[in-house]
Coordinates of C-alpha atoms in Angstrom, one line a residue:
Chain A
M1 CA 0.0 0.0 0.0
E2 CA 2.7 2.4 1.1
F3 CA 4.6 2.0 -2.1
T4 CA 1.6 2.3 -4.4
L5 CA 0.8 5.9 -3.4
I6 CA 4.3 7.1 -3.0
D7 CA 5.4 5.4 -6.3
R8 CA 2.4 6.9 -8.2
I9 CA 3.5 10.4 -7.1
R10 CA 7.2 9.7 -7.7
E11 CA 6.6 8.3 -11.2
R12 CA 4.6 11.5 -12.1
T13 CA 7.3 13.8 -10.7
A14 CA 10.5 12.0 -11.6
Q15 CA 13.0 14.7 -12.3
G16 CA 16.5 13.6 -11.8
R17 CA 17.4 16.4 -9.4
D18 CA 21.2 16.4 -8.8
D19 CA 20.6 17.3 -5.2
V20 CA 18.7 14.1 -4.4
R21 CA 21.5 11.7 -3.8
L22 CA 19.3 8.8 -2.7
G23 CA 15.5 9.1 -3.1
I24 CA 12.6 7.1 -1.7
G25 CA 13.1 3.4 -0.9
D26 CA 15.7 3.3 1.9
D27 CA 15.3 4.2 5.6
A28 CA 15.9 7.9 4.8
A29 CA 16.6 10.0 1.7
L30 CA 20.0 11.6 1.2
L31 CA 20.0 15.2 0.0
A32 CA 22.6 17.8 -0.8
V33 CA 21.8 21.4 -0.1
P34 CA 23.6 23.5 -2.7
A35 CA 26.7 25.4 -1.6
G36 CA 25.8 28.9 -0.3
Q37 CA 22.2 28.1 0.4
E38 CA 20.3 27.7 3.6
L39 CA 17.3 25.4 4.0
A40 CA 13.8 26.7 4.6
V41 CA 11.6 24.0 6.2
S42 CA 7.9 23.9 7.1
I43 CA 5.2 21.3 7.9
D44 CA 1.4 21.6 7.7
T45 CA -1.4 19.2 8.2
L46 CA -4.8 19.2 6.5
V47 CA -7.8 17.6 8.2
E48 CA -11.0 16.8 6.4
G49 CA -13.8 19.1 7.5
V50 CA -11.4 21.6 8.9
H51 CA -9.0 22.6 6.1
F52 CA -11.2 21.4 3.3
P53 CA -14.9 20.5 3.1
I54 CA -16.0 16.9 3.3
G55 CA -16.6 15.8 -0.2
T56 CA -13.6 17.7 -1.7
A57 CA -12.2 15.9 -4.8
A58 CA -9.1 13.8 -4.1
A59 CA -7.1 15.7 -6.7
D60 CA -7.9 19.0 -5.0
I61 CA -6.8 17.6 -1.6
G62 CA -3.5 16.4 -3.1
W63 CA -3.0 19.8 -4.7
K64 CA -3.9 21.8 -1.7
S65 CA -1.9 19.7 0.8
L66 CA 1.2 20.7 -1.2
A67 CA 0.0 24.3 -2.0
V68 CA -0.4 25.4 1.6
N69 CA 3.2 24.3 2.3
L70 CA 4.6 25.9 -0.8
S71 CA 2.9 29.1 0.3
D72 CA 5.0 29.0 3.5
L73 CA 8.2 28.8 1.4
A74 CA 6.8 31.6 -0.8
A75 CA 6.4 33.8 2.3
M76 CA 10.1 33.2 3.1
G77 CA 11.3 33.9 -0.4
A78 CA 12.6 30.3 -0.8
T79 CA 12.9 28.2 -3.9
P80 CA 11.0 24.9 -3.4
A81 CA 13.1 21.7 -3.7
W82 CA 11.8 18.6 -1.8
A83 CA 8.7 17.4 0.0
L84 CA 7.8 14.6 2.4
L85 CA 4.3 13.3 2.6
A86 CA 2.5 11.5 5.5
L87 CA -0.9 10.3 4.5
T88 CA -3.4 8.5 6.7
L89 CA -6.4 7.0 5.1
P90 CA -9.3 4.9 6.4
S91 CA -8.9 2.5 3.5
A92 CA -6.7 2.0 0.5
D93 CA -9.2 3.3 -2.0
P94 CA -7.4 3.1 -5.4
A95 CA -9.5 5.9 -7.0
F96 CA -8.8 8.3 -4.1
I97 CA -5.1 7.5 -4.2
D98 CA -4.9 8.0 -7.9
G99 CA -6.7 11.3 -7.6
F100 CA -4.6 12.5 -4.7
A101 CA -1.4 11.6 -6.5
T102 CA -2.5 13.4 -9.7
G103 CA -3.3 16.7 -7.9
F104 CA -0.1 16.5 -5.8
A105 CA 2.1 15.8 -8.8
Q106 CA 0.5 18.5 -10.9
L107 CA 1.6 21.2 -8.5
A108 CA 4.9 19.5 -7.7
Q109 CA 5.9 19.5 -11.4
S110 CA 5.5 23.2 -11.7
Y111 CA 8.4 23.6 -9.3
R112 CA 10.5 20.6 -10.2
L113 CA 9.8 19.5 -6.7
A114 CA 11.0 16.0 -5.7
L115 CA 9.0 13.8 -3.3
V116 CA 11.8 12.4 -1.2
G117 CA 10.0 10.6 1.6
G118 CA 6.5 9.3 2.4
D119 CA 4.6 7.2 4.8
T120 CA 1.0 5.9 4.4
T121 CA -0.9 4.5 7.2
R122 CA -4.5 3.3 7.9
G123 CA -6.5 5.6 10.2
A124 CA -8.7 8.7 10.1
F125 CA -8.0 10.8 7.1
T126 CA -5.1 13.2 7.7
V127 CA -2.4 14.5 5.4
S128 CA 0.8 16.2 6.6
V129 CA 3.3 17.6 4.1
A130 CA 6.8 18.9 4.9
V131 CA 8.6 21.1 2.3
H132 CA 12.2 22.1 1.9
G133 CA 13.4 25.1 -0.1
F134 CA 16.6 27.0 -0.6
V135 CA 17.4 30.6 0.2
P136 CA 20.8 32.4 0.3
P137 CA 21.9 33.2 3.9
G138 CA 20.5 36.5 5.1
K139 CA 18.1 36.9 2.1
A140 CA 15.0 35.2 3.6
L141 CA 11.8 37.2 4.1
T142 CA 10.6 37.0 7.6
R143 CA 7.6 38.4 9.6
A144 CA 10.0 40.7 11.5
G145 CA 11.4 43.8 9.9
A146 CA 8.4 46.0 9.2
Q147 CA 9.0 49.7 10.0
A148 CA 6.6 52.4 10.9
G149 CA 5.9 54.3 7.7
D150 CA 6.2 51.2 5.5
A151 CA 3.4 50.5 3.0
I152 CA 1.4 47.3 3.4
L153 CA 0.6 45.4 0.2
V154 CA -1.1 42.1 -0.7
T155 CA -0.8 40.0 -3.9
G156 CA -3.8 39.0 -5.9
T157 CA -7.3 39.3 -4.4
L158 CA -8.6 38.5 -0.9
G159 CA -11.7 36.7 0.3
D160 CA -12.3 34.4 -2.6
A161 CA -11.6 31.1 -0.8
A162 CA -13.8 32.0 2.1
A163 CA -16.6 32.9 -0.3
G164 CA -16.0 29.6 -2.1
L165 CA -16.4 27.8 1.2
R166 CA -19.6 29.6 1.8
L167 CA -20.9 28.5 -1.6
V168 CA -20.0 24.8 -0.8
Q169 CA -21.7 25.1 2.6
S170 CA -24.8 26.4 0.9
G171 CA -24.9 23.6 -1.6
N172 CA -23.6 25.6 -4.6
S173 CA -21.5 23.3 -6.7
G174 CA -20.0 26.0 -8.9
I175 CA -21.9 25.5 -12.1
D176 CA -21.7 29.2 -13.2
L177 CA -18.4 30.8 -14.0
R178 CA -18.2 33.1 -11.1
S179 CA -19.0 30.4 -8.5
A180 CA -16.5 28.1 -10.3
L181 CA -13.8 30.7 -9.9
L182 CA -14.4 31.1 -6.2
L183 CA -14.4 27.3 -5.7
E184 CA -11.2 27.0 -7.7
R185 CA -9.6 29.5 -5.3
L186 CA -10.7 27.4 -2.4
N187 CA -9.6 24.1 -3.8
R188 CA -6.6 24.9 -6.0
P189 CA -4.8 27.8 -4.3
T190 CA -1.7 29.0 -6.2
P191 CA 1.3 29.5 -3.9
R192 CA 3.0 32.8 -4.7
V193 CA 6.4 31.3 -5.0
A194 CA 7.6 33.6 -7.9
A195 CA 6.3 36.7 -6.0
G196 CA 8.2 35.6 -2.9
L197 CA 11.4 35.3 -4.8
A198 CA 10.8 38.7 -6.5
L199 CA 10.3 40.3 -3.0
R200 CA 13.8 39.2 -1.7
G201 CA 15.8 42.3 -1.0
H202 CA 12.7 44.6 -1.3
A203 CA 10.1 43.6 1.3
S204 CA 10.9 44.5 4.9
A205 CA 8.5 41.7 6.2
C206 CA 6.3 39.1 4.6
I207 CA 3.7 36.5 5.6
D208 CA 1.2 34.3 3.7
V209 CA -2.5 34.9 4.2
S210 CA -3.7 31.4 5.4
D211 CA -5.8 32.3 8.4
G212 CA -7.2 35.6 7.1
L213 CA -5.7 39.0 6.6
L214 CA -6.4 40.4 10.1
A215 CA -4.9 37.4 11.8
D216 CA -1.9 37.0 9.6
L217 CA -1.1 40.7 9.4
G218 CA -1.5 40.7 13.2
H219 CA 1.3 38.0 13.4
L220 CA 3.5 40.1 11.2
C221 CA 2.9 43.2 13.3
A222 CA 3.6 41.3 16.5
A223 CA 6.9 39.9 15.2
S224 CA 7.9 43.4 13.9
H225 CA 6.7 45.2 17.1
V226 CA 4.6 47.6 15.0
G227 CA 0.9 48.2 14.3
A228 CA -1.0 48.4 11.0
E229 CA -3.8 50.6 9.6
I230 CA -5.8 49.1 6.7
E231 CA -8.1 51.1 4.4
A232 CA -11.0 48.8 3.7
P233 CA -11.9 50.4 0.3
L234 CA -8.4 49.4 -0.9
L235 CA -8.8 45.7 -0.2
P236 CA -8.4 43.9 -3.6
R237 CA -11.6 41.9 -4.3
S238 CA -12.4 39.8 -7.4
S239 CA -15.3 40.7 -9.5
A240 CA -16.7 37.1 -8.9
L241 CA -16.7 37.9 -5.1
L242 CA -18.3 41.3 -5.6
D243 CA -20.9 40.0 -8.0
L244 CA -22.0 37.1 -5.7
F245 CA -21.8 38.7 -2.3
D246 CA -22.8 42.1 -0.9
E247 CA -20.4 44.8 0.2
A248 CA -20.4 43.8 3.9
A249 CA -20.0 40.1 3.3
S250 CA -17.3 40.5 0.7
R251 CA -15.4 42.9 2.9
D252 CA -15.7 40.5 5.8
F253 CA -14.3 37.6 3.7
A254 CA -11.4 39.8 2.5
L255 CA -10.5 40.9 6.1
S256 CA -11.1 37.6 7.9
G257 CA -11.5 34.7 5.5
G258 CA -8.8 32.1 5.4
D259 CA -7.2 30.0 2.7
D260 CA -6.3 32.7 0.1
Y261 CA -2.6 32.0 0.3
E262 CA -1.7 35.4 -1.0
L263 CA 1.3 37.2 0.4
C264 CA 1.0 40.2 2.6
F265 CA 4.2 42.2 2.8
T266 CA 5.6 45.6 3.8
L267 CA 8.2 47.9 2.2
P268 CA 9.3 51.5 2.2
V269 CA 6.7 53.6 0.4
Q270 CA 9.2 55.0 -2.2
H271 CA 9.7 51.4 -3.5
V272 CA 6.1 50.5 -3.9
A273 CA 5.7 51.4 -7.6
A274 CA 8.9 49.6 -8.6
V275 CA 8.0 46.5 -6.7
Q276 CA 4.5 46.5 -8.2
A277 CA 6.1 46.7 -11.6
D278 CA 8.4 43.8 -10.9
L279 CA 5.5 41.7 -9.7
A280 CA 3.4 42.7 -12.7
R281 CA 6.1 41.4 -15.0
I282 CA 5.6 37.9 -13.5
G283 CA 1.9 38.2 -13.7
C284 CA 1.2 38.9 -10.1
G285 CA -0.9 41.9 -9.1
A286 CA -0.1 43.6 -5.8
T287 CA -2.2 46.3 -4.1
K288 CA -1.3 48.8 -1.4
I289 CA -3.9 48.4 1.4
G290 CA -2.5 50.4 4.2
R291 CA 0.5 51.5 6.2
V292 CA 2.7 50.3 9.2
V293 CA 2.4 52.5 12.3
E294 CA 4.0 52.6 15.7
G295 CA 2.2 50.7 18.4
S296 CA 0.5 47.3 18.0
G297 CA -2.5 45.6 16.5
V298 CA -4.4 46.0 13.2
S299 CA -7.0 48.7 12.6
V300 CA -9.3 49.0 9.7
R301 CA -10.9 52.2 8.4
D302 CA -13.9 52.4 6.0
A303 CA -14.5 54.8 3.2
D304 CA -15.8 57.5 5.5
G305 CA -12.8 57.3 7.8
R306 CA -14.6 55.4 10.5
W307 CA -12.8 52.6 12.4
L308 CA -14.4 49.2 11.9
E309 CA -14.9 46.4 14.3
P310 CA -14.3 43.3 12.2
V311 CA -16.7 40.4 12.8
H312 CA -14.0 37.8 13.0
R313 CA -10.3 38.1 13.5
G314 CA -9.3 35.1 11.5
W315 CA -9.6 31.3 11.4
D316 CA -8.1 29.2 14.1
H317 CA -7.9 25.7 12.8
F318 CA -7.7 24.2 16.2
G319 CA -10.8 26.0 17.4
A320 CA -11.1 28.0 20.6
Chain B
M1 CA -3.4 25.9 20.9
E2 CA -0.7 25.4 18.3
F3 CA 1.8 27.4 20.2
T4 CA 1.1 25.8 23.5
L5 CA 2.3 22.3 22.5
I6 CA 5.1 23.5 20.3
D7 CA 6.3 26.0 22.9
R8 CA 6.2 23.3 25.6
I9 CA 8.5 21.1 23.6
R10 CA 10.7 23.9 22.5
E11 CA 11.3 25.2 26.0
R12 CA 12.3 21.8 27.1
T13 CA 14.7 21.3 24.3
A14 CA 16.1 24.8 23.8
Q15 CA 19.7 24.3 22.8
G16 CA 21.0 27.1 20.8
R17 CA 22.2 25.1 17.9
D18 CA 24.3 27.2 15.6
D19 CA 22.7 25.5 12.6
V20 CA 19.2 26.8 13.4
R21 CA 19.4 30.3 11.9
L22 CA 15.6 30.9 12.5
G23 CA 13.6 28.6 14.6
I24 CA 9.8 28.1 15.2
G25 CA 7.6 31.2 14.8
D26 CA 7.8 32.3 11.2
D27 CA 6.4 30.7 8.1
A28 CA 9.4 28.4 7.9
A29 CA 12.5 27.6 9.8
L30 CA 15.9 28.6 8.3
L31 CA 18.6 25.9 8.7
A32 CA 22.2 25.6 7.7
V33 CA 23.6 22.2 6.9
P34 CA 27.3 22.1 8.0
A35 CA 29.8 22.2 5.1
G36 CA 30.8 18.8 3.9
Q37 CA 27.6 17.1 5.1
E38 CA 24.6 15.7 3.4
L39 CA 21.1 15.6 4.8
A40 CA 19.3 12.4 5.7
V41 CA 15.6 12.9 5.9
S42 CA 12.7 10.7 6.9
I43 CA 9.0 10.9 7.9
D44 CA 6.8 8.5 9.8
T45 CA 3.3 8.5 11.2
L46 CA 2.0 6.9 14.3
V47 CA -1.7 6.0 14.5
E48 CA -3.4 5.0 17.8
G49 CA -4.4 1.3 17.7
V50 CA -2.0 0.6 14.9
H51 CA 1.4 1.8 16.1
F52 CA 0.7 1.8 19.8
P53 CA -2.2 0.3 21.8
I54 CA -5.1 2.5 22.8
G55 CA -4.5 3.7 26.3
T56 CA -0.7 4.2 25.8
A57 CA 0.6 7.0 28.1
A58 CA 1.0 10.4 26.4
A59 CA 4.7 10.6 27.3
D60 CA 5.3 7.2 25.8
I61 CA 3.6 8.3 22.5
G62 CA 5.7 11.4 22.5
W63 CA 8.8 9.4 23.0
K64 CA 8.0 6.7 20.5
S65 CA 6.9 9.2 17.7
L66 CA 10.4 10.6 17.7
A67 CA 12.2 7.3 18.4
V68 CA 10.8 5.5 15.3
N69 CA 12.1 8.4 13.2
L70 CA 15.5 8.5 14.9
S71 CA 15.7 4.8 14.2
D72 CA 15.6 5.6 10.5
L73 CA 18.5 8.0 10.9
A74 CA 20.4 5.4 12.9
A75 CA 19.9 2.9 10.1
M76 CA 21.6 5.4 7.7
G77 CA 24.4 6.2 10.1
A78 CA 23.3 9.8 10.3
T79 CA 23.7 12.2 13.3
P80 CA 20.3 13.6 14.3
A81 CA 19.9 17.4 14.1
W82 CA 16.3 18.7 13.6
A83 CA 12.7 17.5 13.8
L84 CA 9.3 18.6 12.5
L85 CA 6.1 17.6 14.3
A86 CA 2.5 17.4 13.0
L87 CA 0.1 16.5 15.7
T88 CA -3.6 16.0 15.2
L89 CA -5.8 15.7 18.4
P90 CA -9.5 15.4 19.0
S91 CA -9.3 18.0 21.7
A92 CA -6.8 20.2 23.3
D93 CA -6.3 18.1 26.5
P94 CA -3.6 19.9 28.6
A95 CA -2.6 16.8 30.5
F96 CA -2.1 14.9 27.2
I97 CA -0.2 17.7 25.6
D98 CA 2.1 18.1 28.7
G99 CA 2.8 14.3 28.7
F100 CA 3.4 14.2 25.0
A101 CA 5.8 17.1 25.2
T102 CA 7.6 15.6 28.1
G103 CA 8.2 12.3 26.4
F104 CA 9.2 13.9 23.1
A105 CA 11.6 16.3 24.7
Q106 CA 13.2 13.6 26.9
L107 CA 14.4 11.7 23.8
A108 CA 15.2 14.9 21.8
Q109 CA 17.5 16.1 24.6
S110 CA 19.6 13.0 24.3
Y111 CA 20.6 14.0 20.8
R112 CA 20.6 17.9 21.2
L113 CA 17.8 17.6 18.6
A114 CA 16.0 20.9 17.9
L115 CA 12.3 21.0 17.1
V116 CA 12.3 23.5 14.1
G117 CA 8.7 23.3 13.0
G118 CA 5.3 22.1 14.1
D119 CA 1.6 22.1 13.3
T120 CA -1.2 21.1 15.6
T121 CA -4.7 20.5 14.4
R122 CA -8.0 19.2 15.6
G123 CA -9.1 15.9 14.3
A124 CA -8.6 12.1 14.8
F125 CA -5.4 11.4 16.8
T126 CA -2.4 11.1 14.4
V127 CA 1.2 12.1 14.9
S128 CA 3.7 12.5 12.1
V129 CA 7.3 13.4 12.7
A130 CA 10.0 14.2 10.2
V131 CA 13.6 14.1 11.2
H132 CA 16.8 15.5 9.6
G133 CA 20.3 14.3 10.3
F134 CA 23.8 14.8 8.8
V135 CA 26.1 12.3 7.2
P136 CA 29.3 12.9 5.2
P137 CA 28.8 12.3 1.4
G138 CA 29.2 8.7 0.4
K139 CA 29.4 7.5 4.1
A140 CA 25.7 6.7 4.6
L141 CA 24.6 3.1 5.3
T142 CA 22.0 1.9 2.9
R143 CA 20.0 -1.3 2.4
A144 CA 22.0 -2.0 -0.8
G145 CA 25.5 -3.3 -0.6
A146 CA 25.2 -6.7 1.1
Q147 CA 27.4 -9.3 -0.6
A148 CA 27.0 -13.1 -0.6
G149 CA 29.3 -14.4 2.1
D150 CA 28.8 -11.4 4.4
A151 CA 27.7 -12.1 8.0
I152 CA 24.3 -10.9 9.2
L153 CA 24.1 -9.3 12.7
V154 CA 21.5 -7.6 14.8
T155 CA 22.0 -5.2 17.7
G156 CA 20.3 -5.9 21.1
T157 CA 17.5 -8.4 21.4
L158 CA 14.6 -9.2 19.2
G159 CA 10.9 -9.9 19.9
D160 CA 10.6 -7.9 23.2
A161 CA 8.3 -5.3 21.8
A162 CA 5.9 -7.8 20.2
A163 CA 5.9 -9.7 23.4
G164 CA 5.1 -6.5 25.3
L165 CA 2.2 -5.9 22.9
R166 CA 0.9 -9.4 23.6
L167 CA 1.0 -8.6 27.4
V168 CA -1.0 -5.4 26.8
Q169 CA -3.5 -7.2 24.7
S170 CA -3.9 -9.9 27.4
G171 CA -4.5 -7.2 30.1
N172 CA -1.0 -7.5 31.8
S173 CA 0.0 -4.0 33.0
G174 CA 3.6 -4.9 33.7
I175 CA 3.5 -5.1 37.5
D176 CA 6.4 -7.6 37.6
L177 CA 9.9 -6.7 36.5
R178 CA 10.0 -9.0 33.5
S179 CA 6.7 -7.7 32.1
A180 CA 7.7 -4.2 32.8
L181 CA 10.9 -4.7 30.8
L182 CA 8.9 -5.9 27.8
L183 CA 6.4 -3.1 28.0
E184 CA 9.3 -0.6 28.2
R185 CA 10.7 -2.0 25.0
L186 CA 7.3 -1.6 23.4
N187 CA 6.6 1.9 24.6
R188 CA 10.1 3.5 24.9
P189 CA 12.2 2.0 22.1
T190 CA 15.8 3.2 22.1
P191 CA 17.0 4.2 18.6
R192 CA 20.4 2.8 17.8
V193 CA 21.9 6.1 16.8
A194 CA 25.4 5.5 18.3
A195 CA 25.6 2.0 16.8
G196 CA 24.6 3.4 13.3
L197 CA 27.5 5.9 13.5
A198 CA 29.9 3.2 14.6
L199 CA 28.9 1.0 11.7
R200 CA 29.8 3.7 9.1
G201 CA 32.7 2.4 7.0
H202 CA 32.1 -1.2 8.3
A203 CA 28.6 -2.4 7.5
S204 CA 28.0 -3.3 3.8
A205 CA 24.2 -2.8 4.4
C206 CA 21.9 -1.8 7.2
I207 CA 18.2 -1.5 8.0
D208 CA 16.2 -0.9 11.2
V209 CA 13.9 -3.6 12.5
S210 CA 10.5 -1.9 12.6
D211 CA 8.2 -4.4 10.9
G212 CA 9.9 -7.6 12.1
L213 CA 13.3 -9.2 11.2
L214 CA 11.9 -11.3 8.3
A215 CA 10.2 -8.4 6.7
D216 CA 13.0 -5.9 7.1
L217 CA 15.9 -8.3 6.3
G218 CA 13.8 -9.1 3.2
H219 CA 13.8 -5.5 2.2
L220 CA 17.6 -5.4 2.7
C221 CA 18.0 -8.5 0.6
A222 CA 15.8 -7.2 -2.2
A223 CA 17.8 -3.9 -2.3
S224 CA 21.1 -5.8 -2.3
H225 CA 19.9 -8.5 -4.8
V226 CA 20.9 -11.3 -2.4
G227 CA 19.3 -13.8 -0.1
A228 CA 19.7 -14.5 3.6
E229 CA 20.0 -17.6 5.8
I230 CA 19.1 -17.2 9.4
E231 CA 19.9 -19.7 12.2
A232 CA 17.0 -19.5 14.6
P233 CA 19.0 -20.7 17.7
L234 CA 21.3 -17.7 17.2
L235 CA 18.4 -15.1 17.5
P236 CA 19.2 -12.9 20.5
R237 CA 16.3 -13.0 22.9
S238 CA 16.0 -11.4 26.3
S239 CA 15.7 -13.4 29.5
A240 CA 12.4 -11.6 30.1
L241 CA 11.1 -12.9 26.8
L242 CA 12.3 -16.4 27.4
D243 CA 10.9 -16.5 30.9
L244 CA 7.4 -15.3 30.0
F245 CA 6.9 -17.1 26.7
D246 CA 7.6 -20.6 25.4
E247 CA 10.2 -21.4 22.8
A248 CA 7.8 -21.3 19.8
A249 CA 6.2 -18.0 20.8
S250 CA 9.4 -16.2 21.6
R251 CA 11.0 -17.4 18.4
D252 CA 8.0 -16.2 16.4
F253 CA 8.2 -12.8 18.1
A254 CA 11.9 -12.6 17.4
L255 CA 11.4 -13.4 13.7
S256 CA 8.2 -11.6 12.9
G257 CA 7.4 -9.1 15.7
G258 CA 7.7 -5.4 14.9
D259 CA 8.7 -2.3 16.9
D260 CA 12.1 -3.5 18.2
Y261 CA 14.0 -0.7 16.4
E262 CA 17.2 -2.7 16.5
L263 CA 19.6 -2.5 13.6
C264 CA 20.1 -5.5 11.2
F265 CA 23.3 -5.2 9.2
T266 CA 25.8 -7.1 7.1
L267 CA 29.6 -7.1 6.9
P268 CA 32.4 -9.3 5.8
V269 CA 32.9 -12.1 8.2
Q270 CA 36.5 -11.3 8.9
H271 CA 35.4 -7.9 10.5
V272 CA 32.7 -9.3 12.7
A273 CA 34.7 -9.6 15.9
A274 CA 36.2 -6.1 15.6
V275 CA 32.8 -4.5 14.9
Q276 CA 31.3 -6.4 17.8
A277 CA 34.1 -5.0 20.0
D278 CA 33.5 -1.5 18.7
L279 CA 29.8 -1.7 19.5
A280 CA 30.4 -3.3 22.9
R281 CA 32.5 -0.2 23.8
I282 CA 29.4 2.0 23.3
G283 CA 27.2 -0.4 25.3
C284 CA 25.5 -2.1 22.4
G285 CA 25.5 -5.8 22.0
A286 CA 25.5 -7.3 18.4
T287 CA 24.9 -10.9 17.6
K288 CA 25.7 -12.8 14.4
I289 CA 22.5 -14.5 13.3
G290 CA 23.2 -15.8 9.8
R291 CA 24.8 -15.2 6.4
V292 CA 24.1 -13.5 3.1
V293 CA 23.8 -15.9 0.2
E294 CA 23.3 -15.6 -3.5
G295 CA 19.7 -15.7 -4.7
S296 CA 16.8 -14.0 -3.0
G297 CA 14.5 -14.2 0.1
V298 CA 15.1 -15.0 3.7
S299 CA 15.3 -18.6 5.0
V300 CA 15.4 -19.7 8.6
R301 CA 16.9 -22.9 9.9
D302 CA 16.2 -24.5 13.3
A303 CA 18.6 -26.2 15.7
D304 CA 18.2 -29.5 13.8
G305 CA 19.0 -27.9 10.5
R306 CA 15.4 -28.0 9.3
W307 CA 14.0 -25.1 7.3
L308 CA 11.2 -23.3 9.0
E309 CA 8.0 -21.9 7.7
P310 CA 7.5 -18.7 9.8
V311 CA 4.0 -17.9 11.0
H312 CA 4.1 -14.3 10.0
R313 CA 6.4 -12.4 7.7
G314 CA 6.2 -9.2 9.5
W315 CA 3.8 -6.4 10.3
D316 CA 2.2 -4.3 7.6
H317 CA 0.9 -1.2 9.3
F318 CA -1.5 -0.5 6.4
G319 CA -3.0 -4.0 6.5
A320 CA -3.3 -6.3 3.5

């Protein structure tokens, strides 16, 4: 069983990376980090009914389990290299395994990522992925480093995944184009790896938006010992989101919805235009949404200049 | 919730390793592999009722989840350095978390191992650990490399953990010393890290005995394109095992029981005595149990020279 799944992914991602000295099949893999590079490492778990709705397609689960981890590497400005996969399943369902392997491998191939270790066990459905990437010493983006006066930007649009989850919960299977776009954002998030690399040497701090803008920007502020002021009218929202949800709902999704996997980053205001141009050249929009201030915490102002009290402050996957 | 568990382990294992450039708390850890070293990486999952009996103490689960992974590094001859932990729990039980952290940290401290990443989620109980170790290029032990004529050895004693599991299943809680020893072997396996390091440059092939001798030696033979002949009377068995179980049961545990986490290795016969002396100096017994032969598969001979048909060929944690 173990070798079926792992082999299916490996055979779809076989890439002859020089830095994989010994791949899957022994007690451990043997890997060589390139000279002059440090290793960025992260692990994340997806649980059915918590990180994706029950009934999510196997290929989407495979894709997303890797995507959320690659998003962590993106937030550090690291180049993805290797992954480990620990999959626990109630039964060895060949169709599920084939779908999972397909989705995982599709995303892995985009980055020449090698699967270098795996373990499959029988039990309640859980998937943990660990990813490894490279970054030159001292060049990684971190959550610390934001300075009062810096601009705050986000890539792409916010709130789409949370809106997609709302559609699933209300029984909308995404048959029209706008619904399908939101569901795609929920089920097939695109890690902002190229944007993270482009931000090296420019962003003063960076985090990925996995638990919602307010929660994640709050983490960035805490690590940087600063506060943040967000202008709600500047929040980038997709036309699909704005078409299907009213202003209050779409704003709440954009502020507090999780699972977007965009990057939120800070940089000196005089560099904003140049960095936006750099990101545009790699097909990634980036929008200025506010500024870093002295103090602590994240404040949000509406179009009339009134301070808002957000409904949620982000998703906590472990509950209260 | 996430930070409680991870912080509890971290504060019990804080070690100021120079190679951890940025530890837990950002989107990824930043790590520096020492110059002239390759990275050995492995991941393993433990599921309640599969890899440990329901009712196992939290501290034992914490210990074992790390031990089974360190055993993989031991089998490669790698020096442990860093670990990642993904823990899924049905509820945030403080007593469980405290116990788990205690057991995990106790073993981690023995190796100056740093926890560099973690994720805790709510769901059915599952724990996945990934470990990273260092090994000089070309010096790792692998499953391939056994040659016909080599001797086959194992460290320590075999079958104790399987016997301990039988005791648990029959309601024996280990109140006498011999039962307690067997339960300790089941719940607190000692990865043979020092032995793995001592075998570098000597063993022609090596594997850890996690699924039972016959199964794991079978993997070693397959990777080396050889066969193996085992002499059943030579199998090292503890006095606790021999006192509490009859000859047939103890032999079956030693041949097919899982979870011992001893090392099984091969080397040229003329080096056996010297390697046994090396291992004895670090407090690790090693017993010659058979020889590598041309062909394939593992055969077992009893004291009368008859070939045995083993009852089991090892544990498959994913079932059939």
